[in-house]
Amino acid sequence: MQVTLLPPQPDEPQITARHAIQGLGQHAEAFLAANNLQGWAEDEAYVLRLDRLADVLLMLSASTGLYVGQVKRYARRISKLSDAGGSKIKRAKALDFVVKALGYYSYDVAYRCRGADDFIQNFWPHGSAMSLRSLEKSVDQIHSNDRIIGILLHNYQRNLEQDLKLNREELILKDSSQKHTQKYLQIETLKRQIAEKTQYDSRRPLEYRADL
């Protein structure tokens, strides 16, 4: 019996209707399609969960805004999630994370620019990285517009007067000689009402933007 060994032959060219891939995104789509033999379910969707840090930030960025009490509540959640993941995010940094999702530079900026009823409106992405300096000088025209600057400046100026008044009232509460006076009791009642409102606001559900 005689066996003849033949050299490897080139593959015959195949006719295909596929068009040439133009970018990396199409490479990714082709890879996913080739490895997903069962196909994509039409009703298949990603479910956002409160036990994932990235999901929490995504939900916040899609909201209409947050009350101060809600900001503190979600900051606590972020701190707990970071602990569970093996990294510690301190409370101050967690507060910054929350308001950055709304388009503010820091919690200090967001608090000073809070609206009526202690509501911090979501201006992302138009107000992204907006600092107090850019507000006061109105020079940050890249990431913001005149309408947003006008709203935040109005809130900032109103809160400046309101917070100065609250600071003066704090000094009265620290003055032992003022204790049991009518003014002292009025301020104490007001502070208790503010704390109760903040606690109530913290339990509010998120409301989502209609433009998404």
C-alpha positions in Angstrom: 0.0 0.0 0.0 1.4 3.3 -1.0 0.6 6.5 0.9 1.3 9.9 -0.7 1.7 12.9 1.6 0.4 16.1 0.2 1.5 19.5 1.4 -1.2 21.7 3.2 -3.5 23.4 0.8 -4.8 26.9 1.2 -8.4 27.3 2.3 -10.8 28.1 -0.5 -12.1 31.6 -0.3 -15.6 31.9 1.1 -18.2 34.3 -0.2 -19.7 36.4 2.6 -22.1 39.3 2.9 -20.4 40.8 5.9 -19.1 44.3 5.5 -15.7 45.4 6.7 -15.5 46.4 10.3 -14.9 50.1 10.6 -14.1 50.6 14.3 -13.3 48.9 17.6 -17.0 49.1 18.7 -18.0 46.8 15.9 -15.2 44.4 16.8 -16.7 44.3 20.3 -20.2 43.6 18.9 -18.9 40.9 16.7 -17.1 39.2 19.6 -20.2 39.3 21.8 -22.4 38.0 19.0 -20.0 35.1 18.3 -19.9 34.1 21.9 -23.6 34.5 22.6 -24.9 31.5 20.7 -28.4 31.6 22.3 -29.0 35.2 21.2 -30.1 38.2 23.1 -33.5 38.2 24.9 -35.6 41.2 23.9 -36.7 41.9 27.4 -33.3 41.4 28.9 -32.3 44.5 30.9 -29.7 45.5 33.5 -31.3 45.8 37.0 -29.9 48.6 39.2 -29.3 47.6 42.8 -28.7 49.5 45.9 -26.0 47.1 47.1 -23.6 48.2 44.3 -21.8 51.4 44.6 -21.7 52.2 40.8 -25.5 51.5 40.6 -26.2 53.9 43.5 -24.2 56.7 41.8 -26.0 56.0 38.5 -29.4 56.3 40.2 -28.5 59.5 41.9 -27.3 61.1 38.6 -30.6 60.1 37.0 -32.7 61.8 39.8 -34.2 65.3 39.7 -32.2 66.1 42.8 -31.9 65.3 46.5 -32.9 66.9 49.8 -30.1 67.5 52.2 -31.5 64.6 54.3 -31.3 62.3 51.3 -27.7 63.3 50.6 -26.7 62.3 54.1 -28.6 59.0 53.8 -26.9 58.0 50.5 -23.5 59.1 51.8 -24.0 56.6 54.7 -24.9 53.9 52.2 -21.8 54.7 50.1 -19.6 54.4 53.2 -21.1 51.1 54.1 -20.7 49.7 50.6 -17.1 50.8 50.5 -16.5 49.1 53.9 -18.0 45.9 52.5 -15.7 46.1 49.5 -12.6 46.5 51.6 -11.9 50.2 51.2 -13.0 52.9 53.6 -14.6 56.1 52.1 -14.9 58.7 54.9 -18.2 60.5 55.5 -17.0 63.8 54.0 -15.7 62.2 50.8 -19.0 60.1 50.6 -21.0 63.4 50.7 -18.8 64.7 47.9 -19.5 61.5 45.9 -23.2 62.0 46.2 -23.4 65.6 45.1 -20.9 65.1 42.3 -23.5 62.8 40.7 -25.7 65.9 40.7 -23.1 68.1 39.0 -21.6 69.9 42.0 -17.9 70.3 42.9 -18.3 69.3 46.5 -20.9 69.0 49.3 -20.0 72.4 50.6 -20.8 74.0 47.2 -24.1 72.0 46.9 -25.2 72.9 50.4 -24.5 76.6 49.9 -26.4 76.5 46.6 -29.4 74.4 47.9 -32.8 75.6 46.8 -35.9 76.3 48.8 -36.9 73.6 51.2 -33.3 72.4 51.3 -33.6 70.7 47.9 -30.4 70.3 45.9 -31.3 70.3 42.2 -29.6 68.0 39.7 -27.8 70.1 37.1 -25.6 67.3 35.7 -24.1 67.4 33.2 -24.5 71.2 32.6 -23.3 72.0 36.1 -20.5 69.5 36.3 -17.4 70.5 38.3 -19.0 73.8 39.2 -17.2 75.5 42.1 -18.0 78.6 44.2 -15.3 80.5 42.4 -16.9 79.8 39.0 -20.3 80.8 40.4 -19.1 84.1 42.0 -17.1 85.2 39.0 -19.5 83.5 36.4 -16.5 82.4 34.4 -17.1 78.7 34.0 -18.9 78.9 30.6 -17.6 75.5 29.4 -19.6 73.2 31.6 -22.5 75.6 32.5 -24.9 78.2 31.1 -26.3 81.5 32.2 -29.6 80.1 33.3 -28.0 77.6 35.7 -25.5 80.2 37.0 -28.4 82.6 37.7 -30.4 79.9 39.7 -27.4 78.9 41.8 -26.2 82.4 42.4 -29.7 83.3 43.6 -29.7 80.3 46.0 -26.2 81.0 47.1 -27.0 84.7 48.1 -30.2 83.7 49.9 -28.5 80.9 51.8 -25.6 83.2 52.7 -28.0 85.5 54.7 -29.9 82.6 56.1 -26.9 80.7 57.3 -25.4 83.8 58.9 -28.6 84.1 60.9 -28.4 80.5 61.9 -24.8 80.9 63.0 -25.8 83.9 65.2 -28.6 81.7 66.7 -26.0 78.9 67.4 -24.0 81.4 69.5 -27.1 82.2 71.6 -27.6 78.5 72.3 -23.9 78.2 73.5 -24.4 81.2 75.8 -25.4 79.7 79.2 -26.7 83.1 80.3 -29.4 83.0 77.6 -30.7 79.6 78.7 -34.5 79.5 79.5 -35.0 82.9 77.8 -37.8 83.2 75.3 -35.3 83.7 72.4 -33.3 80.7 73.5 -36.4 78.4 73.6 -37.6 79.7 70.2 -34.2 78.9 68.6 -34.2 75.5 70.3 -37.6 74.7 68.9 -36.6 75.8 65.4 -33.5 73.6 65.5 -35.6 70.6 66.5 -38.0 71.2 63.7 -35.1 71.5 61.2 -33.7 68.1 62.5 -37.1 66.5 62.2 -37.5 67.7 58.6 -34.0 66.5 57.7 -34.9 63.1 59.1 -38.2 63.1 57.2 -36.5 64.1 53.9 -34.0 61.3 54.3 -36.8 58.7 53.8 -38.2 60.3 50.6 -37.9 58.0 47.5 -35.9 59.2 44.5 -37.7 61.0 41.7 -36.2 60.6 38.3 -35.6 63.1 35.5 -38.0 63.0 32.5 -35.3 64.0 30.0 -33.4 60.7 30.3 
